[in-house]
């Protein structure tokens, strides 16, 4: 993938299968193929939006990259270093540089700890700074995310949803990371609060030169915040390109149908809406060939037997679809 920017995170052939247990002995009788050979690069300072319907594997992909859940196979390189196979001090150092913001701020904060205790934790775990320096840094973090020091001895239940997410963000930036995986960071918030949190993430990105993998199902939010967008369907990336390109010139039938569902504020503008037929197939038994073929309005015979590769059709525009075979666009 060519780009002037430096690749900061390179994910190759990431796989996450969950075993399905069955029978009296609880044997593995199959696998839910949540993420199936996903590859992409994240560039320094960019936001890569990752979209798709619920259950397409986008959150599982984010969690597997940071080993919040153990990936089945694949590689993750941070600035050229193979993160998944590192051990000890070197791994700990690289892990500081890659952080995660959880979807549900309420569930991700320990209800028995004050905000100060929550924000001190990363420094204690990584044995960084003196106790005095840690307290100073915690006060600084609260200020950075727009919360008054008044809250420092409060508990998470005393905060609003937006304030809790600000603490989630403060915790994520505490150790000066380069990469943050944001897992639906605003979807649990009221619409009025979403914009504030998005603005905060954008400001922090500029000030701290962060790279985001931004997982979301809200296509308008993704359009607002992303430089590039990757579209996932049933455990696979089916299209990646610049944000403008995806939103104005999407090529993959799944991307086209997803985008056709975005409402337009102008009642004068008519938009053709593509309604997808049928349900999303089970990731435990994905369709042969193109995984989207059971719902695709452009399905051809080849789609039912051959899986399309993700091919670069134009610089930076990758599509996995038999409508766009290699070198023909
Ligand atoms: Fe549709 Fe075939 Fe393209 Fe799959 S490969 S998206 S089924 S046209």
CSV table of C-alpha atoms and ligand atoms in Angstrom, one decimal:
chain,number,residue,atom,x,y,z
A,1,UNK,CA,0.0,0.0,0.0
A,2,UNK,CA,1.8,3.1,-1.2
A,3,UNK,CA,1.4,6.4,0.6
A,4,UNK,CA,3.8,9.3,1.4
A,5,UNK,CA,2.9,8.9,5.0
A,6,UNK,CA,4.7,6.5,7.3
A,7,UNK,CA,2.9,3.3,8.2
A,8,UNK,CA,2.7,3.1,12.0
A,9,UNK,CA,0.6,-0.1,12.3
A,10,UNK,CA,0.6,-2.9,9.9
A,11,UNK,CA,-2.0,-5.7,10.3
A,12,UNK,CA,-1.6,-8.8,8.2
A,13,UNK,CA,-3.8,-11.9,7.8
A,14,UNK,CA,-5.5,-11.3,11.2
A,15,UNK,CA,-7.8,-14.2,12.1
A,16,UNK,CA,-10.0,-14.6,15.2
A,17,UNK,CA,-12.1,-17.7,15.4
A,18,UNK,CA,-14.2,-18.5,18.5
A,19,UNK,CA,-14.8,-22.2,19.1
A,20,UNK,CA,-18.4,-23.5,19.3
A,21,UNK,CA,-18.7,-26.1,21.9
A,22,UNK,CA,-21.3,-28.9,21.7
A,23,UNK,CA,-22.3,-32.3,22.9
A,24,UNK,CA,-22.0,-33.9,26.3
A,25,UNK,CA,-18.3,-33.6,26.4
A,26,UNK,CA,-18.2,-30.0,25.3
A,27,UNK,CA,-16.1,-30.7,22.3
A,28,UNK,CA,-15.3,-28.0,19.7
A,29,UNK,CA,-17.9,-28.7,16.9
A,30,UNK,CA,-17.2,-25.6,14.8
A,31,UNK,CA,-15.9,-22.0,14.8
A,32,UNK,CA,-17.4,-18.6,14.6
A,33,UNK,CA,-15.2,-16.9,12.0
A,34,UNK,CA,-15.4,-13.4,13.4
A,35,UNK,CA,-12.3,-12.0,11.7
A,36,UNK,CA,-10.9,-13.9,8.7
A,37,UNK,CA,-7.6,-12.9,7.2
A,38,UNK,CA,-7.9,-9.1,7.5
A,39,UNK,CA,-4.9,-7.0,6.4
A,40,UNK,CA,-4.5,-3.2,6.4
A,41,UNK,CA,-2.1,-0.4,7.2
A,42,UNK,CA,-2.6,2.5,9.5
A,43,UNK,CA,-0.6,5.6,8.7
A,44,UNK,CA,0.9,8.1,11.1
A,45,UNK,CA,-1.5,10.8,12.2
A,46,UNK,CA,-4.5,9.5,10.2
A,47,UNK,CA,-7.9,8.3,11.3
A,48,UNK,CA,-9.0,5.1,9.6
A,49,UNK,CA,-12.7,4.5,10.0
A,50,UNK,CA,-13.8,0.9,10.2
A,51,UNK,CA,-17.5,0.4,9.4
A,52,UNK,CA,-19.9,-2.5,8.8
A,53,UNK,CA,-23.1,-3.9,10.3
A,54,UNK,CA,-23.3,-5.2,13.8
A,55,UNK,CA,-21.6,-8.6,14.1
A,56,UNK,CA,-19.3,-8.0,11.0
A,57,UNK,CA,-16.2,-8.4,13.3
A,58,UNK,CA,-15.0,-4.8,13.4
A,59,UNK,CA,-14.8,-4.6,17.3
A,60,UNK,CA,-13.3,-8.1,17.5
A,61,UNK,CA,-10.7,-7.0,15.0
A,62,UNK,CA,-9.8,-4.0,17.2
A,63,UNK,CA,-9.6,-6.1,20.3
A,64,UNK,CA,-7.5,-8.8,18.6
A,65,UNK,CA,-5.0,-6.2,17.4
A,66,UNK,CA,-4.4,-5.1,21.0
A,67,UNK,CA,-4.6,-8.6,22.3
A,68,UNK,CA,-7.6,-7.7,24.6
A,69,UNK,CA,-8.8,-11.0,23.1
A,70,UNK,CA,-6.1,-13.4,21.9
A,71,UNK,CA,-6.0,-13.5,18.1
A,72,UNK,CA,-6.1,-17.0,16.4
A,73,UNK,CA,-3.3,-16.0,13.9
A,74,UNK,CA,-1.9,-13.1,12.0
A,75,UNK,CA,0.7,-10.4,12.6
A,76,UNK,CA,0.6,-6.9,14.0
A,77,UNK,CA,3.7,-4.7,13.3
A,78,UNK,CA,4.1,-1.4,15.2
A,79,UNK,CA,6.8,0.7,13.4
A,80,UNK,CA,8.0,-2.5,11.9
A,81,UNK,CA,8.2,-4.5,15.1
A,82,UNK,CA,6.2,-7.7,15.4
A,83,UNK,CA,4.1,-6.9,18.5
A,84,UNK,CA,2.3,-10.3,18.9
A,85,UNK,CA,5.5,-12.2,19.2
A,86,UNK,CA,7.5,-9.8,21.4
A,87,UNK,CA,7.9,-10.6,25.1
A,88,UNK,CA,8.9,-8.9,28.3
A,89,UNK,CA,10.1,-5.3,28.6
A,90,UNK,CA,10.1,-4.6,24.8
A,91,UNK,CA,6.4,-5.7,24.5
A,92,UNK,CA,5.4,-3.6,27.6
A,93,UNK,CA,7.0,-0.6,26.0
A,94,UNK,CA,5.3,-1.0,22.7
A,95,UNK,CA,2.0,-1.7,24.4
A,96,UNK,CA,2.2,1.7,26.1
A,97,UNK,CA,2.2,3.2,22.6
A,98,UNK,CA,-1.1,1.4,21.6
A,99,UNK,CA,-4.2,2.1,23.6
A,100,UNK,CA,-7.9,1.4,23.5
A,101,UNK,CA,-11.1,3.5,24.1
A,102,UNK,CA,-14.1,1.3,25.0
A,103,UNK,CA,-17.6,1.6,23.7
A,104,UNK,CA,-19.3,1.6,27.0
A,105,UNK,CA,-17.6,4.1,29.3
A,106,UNK,CA,-19.6,3.0,32.3
A,107,UNK,CA,-18.6,-0.6,32.0
A,108,UNK,CA,-14.9,0.2,31.3
A,109,UNK,CA,-14.4,2.2,34.6
A,110,UNK,CA,-14.0,0.4,37.9
A,111,UNK,CA,-17.0,1.7,40.0
A,112,UNK,CA,-15.1,1.2,43.3
A,113,UNK,CA,-12.3,3.6,42.3
A,114,UNK,CA,-12.2,7.3,42.3
A,115,UNK,CA,-11.2,9.0,39.1
A,116,UNK,CA,-7.8,9.8,40.6
A,117,UNK,CA,-7.2,6.1,41.3
A,118,UNK,CA,-8.4,5.1,37.8
A,119,UNK,CA,-6.0,7.5,36.2
A,120,UNK,CA,-3.1,6.7,38.5
A,121,UNK,CA,-3.4,3.0,37.5
A,122,UNK,CA,-1.5,3.1,34.2
A,123,UNK,CA,1.5,4.8,35.8
A,124,UNK,CA,1.5,2.3,38.7
A,125,UNK,CA,1.3,-0.7,36.3
A,126,UNK,CA,4.1,0.6,34.1
A,127,UNK,CA,6.1,1.8,37.1
A,128,UNK,CA,6.4,5.3,35.7
A,129,UNK,CA,7.0,8.7,37.4
A,130,UNK,CA,7.2,9.5,41.2
A,131,UNK,CA,4.0,9.6,43.2
A,132,UNK,CA,4.1,13.4,43.1
A,133,UNK,CA,4.6,13.5,39.4
A,134,UNK,CA,1.8,11.0,38.9
A,135,UNK,CA,-0.7,13.2,40.8
A,136,UNK,CA,0.4,16.2,38.7
A,137,UNK,CA,0.0,14.2,35.5
A,138,UNK,CA,-3.5,13.1,36.5
A,139,UNK,CA,-4.6,16.7,37.2
A,140,UNK,CA,-3.1,17.6,33.8
A,141,UNK,CA,-5.0,14.7,32.1
A,142,UNK,CA,-8.3,15.9,33.6
A,143,UNK,CA,-7.6,19.4,32.2
A,144,UNK,CA,-6.7,18.0,28.8
A,145,UNK,CA,-10.0,16.2,28.4
A,146,UNK,CA,-12.0,19.2,29.7
A,147,UNK,CA,-12.9,18.1,33.2
A,148,UNK,CA,-12.4,20.2,36.3
A,149,UNK,CA,-10.1,18.9,39.1
A,150,UNK,CA,-13.3,19.1,41.2
A,151,UNK,CA,-14.0,15.6,39.9
A,152,UNK,CA,-10.8,14.0,41.0
A,153,UNK,CA,-12.1,12.3,44.1
A,154,UNK,CA,-15.4,11.4,42.5
A,155,UNK,CA,-16.6,7.9,41.5
A,156,UNK,CA,-17.6,7.0,37.9
A,157,UNK,CA,-21.3,6.8,38.9
A,158,UNK,CA,-21.3,10.5,39.8
A,159,UNK,CA,-20.5,11.4,36.2
A,160,UNK,CA,-22.6,11.7,33.1
A,161,UNK,CA,-22.0,9.4,30.1
A,162,UNK,CA,-20.0,12.1,28.2
A,163,UNK,CA,-17.8,12.7,31.3
A,164,UNK,CA,-17.2,9.0,31.8
A,165,UNK,CA,-16.0,8.8,28.2
A,166,UNK,CA,-13.7,11.7,28.8
A,167,UNK,CA,-12.2,9.7,31.6
A,168,UNK,CA,-11.9,6.7,29.2
A,169,UNK,CA,-10.0,9.0,26.8
A,170,UNK,CA,-7.8,10.5,29.6
A,171,UNK,CA,-6.8,7.0,30.6
A,172,UNK,CA,-6.1,6.1,26.9
A,173,UNK,CA,-3.7,9.1,26.5
A,174,UNK,CA,-2.1,8.8,29.9
A,175,UNK,CA,1.0,7.0,28.7
A,176,UNK,CA,1.6,9.2,25.6
A,177,UNK,CA,0.5,6.6,23.0
A,178,UNK,CA,0.8,7.0,19.2
A,179,UNK,CA,-2.0,4.7,18.2
A,180,UNK,CA,-5.5,4.5,19.7
A,181,UNK,CA,-8.2,2.0,18.8
A,182,UNK,CA,-11.5,3.7,19.4
A,183,UNK,CA,-14.3,1.1,19.6
A,184,UNK,CA,-17.6,2.8,18.9
A,185,UNK,CA,-16.5,5.6,21.4
A,186,UNK,CA,-19.7,7.7,21.0
A,187,UNK,CA,-22.4,5.2,20.2
A,188,UNK,CA,-23.4,4.9,23.9
A,189,UNK,CA,-23.7,8.7,24.2
A,190,UNK,CA,-26.6,11.1,23.6
A,191,UNK,CA,-26.4,12.7,20.2
A,192,UNK,CA,-25.8,16.2,21.8
A,193,UNK,CA,-22.7,14.8,23.6
A,194,UNK,CA,-21.4,12.8,20.7
A,195,UNK,CA,-20.2,16.0,18.9
A,196,UNK,CA,-18.3,17.2,21.9
A,197,UNK,CA,-16.4,13.9,22.3
A,198,UNK,CA,-15.7,13.7,18.6
A,199,UNK,CA,-14.3,17.3,18.7
A,200,UNK,CA,-12.1,16.3,21.7
A,201,UNK,CA,-10.7,13.3,19.9
A,202,UNK,CA,-9.9,15.5,16.8
A,203,UNK,CA,-8.2,18.1,19.0
A,204,UNK,CA,-6.2,15.5,20.8
A,205,UNK,CA,-5.2,13.9,17.5
A,206,UNK,CA,-3.7,17.2,16.3
A,207,UNK,CA,-2.0,18.1,19.6
A,208,UNK,CA,-0.6,14.7,20.3
A,209,UNK,CA,-0.1,13.5,16.7
A,210,UNK,CA,-2.2,10.4,17.3
A,211,UNK,CA,-3.3,7.7,14.8
A,212,UNK,CA,-6.8,6.3,15.2
A,213,UNK,CA,-8.5,3.2,14.1
A,214,UNK,CA,-12.1,4.4,14.6
A,215,UNK,CA,-14.6,1.6,14.8
A,216,UNK,CA,-18.2,2.7,14.3
A,217,UNK,CA,-21.5,1.8,12.6
A,218,UNK,CA,-22.6,5.4,12.3
A,219,UNK,CA,-21.6,6.3,8.8
A,220,UNK,CA,-22.1,10.0,9.3
A,221,UNK,CA,-19.7,10.1,12.3
A,222,UNK,CA,-17.2,8.1,10.3
A,223,UNK,CA,-17.4,10.4,7.3
A,224,UNK,CA,-16.8,13.4,9.6
A,225,UNK,CA,-13.8,12.0,11.4
A,226,UNK,CA,-12.0,9.7,9.0
A,227,UNK,CA,-9.2,10.3,6.5
A,228,UNK,CA,-9.7,6.8,5.0
A,229,UNK,CA,-12.5,4.2,5.5
A,230,UNK,CA,-12.4,0.4,5.5
A,231,UNK,CA,-15.7,-1.5,5.1
A,232,UNK,CA,-16.1,-4.9,6.7
A,233,UNK,CA,-18.6,-7.6,5.9
A,234,UNK,CA,-18.8,-10.9,7.7
A,235,UNK,CA,-15.2,-10.9,9.0
A,236,UNK,CA,-13.5,-9.5,5.8
A,237,UNK,CA,-12.5,-6.1,4.6
A,238,UNK,CA,-14.4,-5.6,1.2
A,239,UNK,CA,-13.3,-2.0,0.4
A,240,UNK,CA,-10.7,0.5,1.6
A,241,UNK,CA,-10.1,4.0,0.2
A,242,UNK,CA,-9.9,7.7,1.1
A,243,UNK,CA,-13.0,8.9,2.9
A,244,UNK,CA,-14.1,11.2,0.0
A,245,UNK,CA,-13.7,8.4,-2.5
A,246,UNK,CA,-15.7,5.9,-0.4
A,247,UNK,CA,-18.5,8.4,0.2
A,248,UNK,CA,-18.7,9.7,-3.4
A,249,UNK,CA,-17.4,6.8,-5.6
A,250,UNK,CA,-17.9,3.6,-3.6
A,251,UNK,CA,-17.5,0.6,-5.9
A,252,UNK,CA,-18.3,-2.5,-3.8
A,253,UNK,CA,-22.0,-3.4,-3.9
A,254,UNK,CA,-22.1,-3.8,-0.1
A,255,UNK,CA,-20.5,-0.3,0.4
A,256,UNK,CA,-23.0,1.2,-2.1
A,257,UNK,CA,-25.9,-0.3,-0.3
A,258,UNK,CA,-24.6,0.7,3.2
A,259,UNK,CA,-24.2,4.3,2.0
A,260,UNK,CA,-27.6,4.4,0.3
A,261,UNK,CA,-29.1,4.0,3.8
A,262,UNK,CA,-27.7,7.3,5.1
A,263,UNK,CA,-30.5,9.8,5.4
A,264,UNK,CA,-30.2,13.1,3.6
A,265,UNK,CA,-31.3,16.2,5.5
A,266,UNK,CA,-32.7,18.0,2.3
A,267,UNK,CA,-36.3,16.8,1.6
A,268,UNK,CA,-35.9,18.1,-2.0
A,269,UNK,CA,-33.1,15.5,-2.7
A,270,UNK,CA,-34.3,12.1,-3.7
A,271,UNK,CA,-32.0,9.2,-3.0
A,272,UNK,CA,-32.2,5.7,-4.4
A,273,UNK,CA,-32.2,3.4,-1.4
A,274,UNK,CA,-30.9,-0.2,-1.9
A,275,UNK,CA,-32.6,-2.6,0.5
A,276,UNK,CA,-30.4,-5.6,1.1
A,277,UNK,CA,-32.3,-8.9,0.7
A,278,UNK,CA,-32.2,-11.6,3.5
A,279,UNK,CA,-30.3,-11.7,6.8
A,280,UNK,CA,-26.6,-11.5,7.4
A,281,UNK,CA,-25.4,-15.1,7.1
A,282,UNK,CA,-23.9,-16.7,10.2
A,283,UNK,CA,-20.2,-16.2,10.7
A,284,UNK,CA,-20.1,-19.8,11.9
A,285,UNK,CA,-21.0,-20.9,8.4
A,286,UNK,CA,-20.2,-18.1,5.9
A,287,UNK,CA,-21.3,-18.5,2.3
A,288,UNK,CA,-18.8,-20.0,-0.1
A,289,UNK,CA,-17.3,-17.7,-2.7
A,290,UNK,CA,-18.0,-14.1,-2.0
A,291,UNK,CA,-19.5,-13.9,1.4
A,292,UNK,CA,-21.9,-11.1,0.3
A,293,UNK,CA,-23.3,-13.1,-2.6
A,294,UNK,CA,-26.5,-14.2,-0.8
A,295,UNK,CA,-27.5,-10.6,-0.6
A,296,UNK,CA,-25.8,-8.9,-3.5
A,297,UNK,CA,-27.8,-7.2,-6.2
A,298,UNK,CA,-25.0,-7.7,-8.7
A,299,UNK,CA,-24.3,-11.4,-8.0
A,300,UNK,CA,-22.8,-13.4,-10.8
A,301,UNK,CA,-22.1,-17.2,-11.1
A,302,UNK,CA,-18.4,-16.8,-10.3
A,303,UNK,CA,-19.4,-15.0,-7.0
A,304,UNK,CA,-21.0,-18.3,-5.6
A,305,UNK,CA,-17.8,-20.3,-5.9
A,306,UNK,CA,-14.7,-18.0,-5.9
A,307,UNK,CA,-13.8,-15.7,-3.1
A,308,UNK,CA,-12.7,-12.3,-4.5
A,309,UNK,CA,-9.3,-10.9,-3.4
A,310,UNK,CA,-8.9,-7.4,-2.0
A,311,UNK,CA,-7.2,-5.8,-5.0
A,312,UNK,CA,-5.8,-2.3,-5.4
A,313,UNK,CA,-7.8,-0.9,-8.4
A,314,UNK,CA,-6.5,2.7,-8.2
A,315,UNK,CA,-3.8,4.0,-5.9
A,316,UNK,CA,-5.1,3.5,-2.4
A,317,UNK,CA,-8.5,2.1,-3.5
A,318,UNK,CA,-8.8,-1.6,-2.6
A,319,UNK,CA,-11.9,-3.6,-3.6
A,320,UNK,CA,-12.8,-7.3,-3.1
A,321,UNK,CA,-15.3,-8.0,-5.8
A,322,UNK,CA,-15.5,-10.0,-9.0
A,323,UNK,CA,-16.9,-6.9,-10.8
A,324,UNK,CA,-13.4,-5.5,-10.6
A,325,UNK,CA,-11.0,-8.2,-11.5
A,326,UNK,CA,-7.3,-7.4,-11.3
A,327,UNK,CA,-6.1,-4.6,-13.6
A,328,UNK,CA,-9.6,-3.9,-15.0
A,329,UNK,CA,-11.5,-0.9,-13.6
B,1,LIG,FE1,-21.5,-9.0,-5.4
B,1,LIG,FE2,-20.1,-10.8,-6.7
B,1,LIG,FE3,-19.0,-8.5,-6.0
B,1,LIG,FE4,-19.6,-10.3,-4.2
B,1,LIG,S1,-18.1,-10.5,-5.8
B,1,LIG,S2,-20.0,-8.2,-4.1
B,1,LIG,S3,-21.5,-11.2,-5.0
B,1,LIG,S4,-20.7,-8.8,-7.5
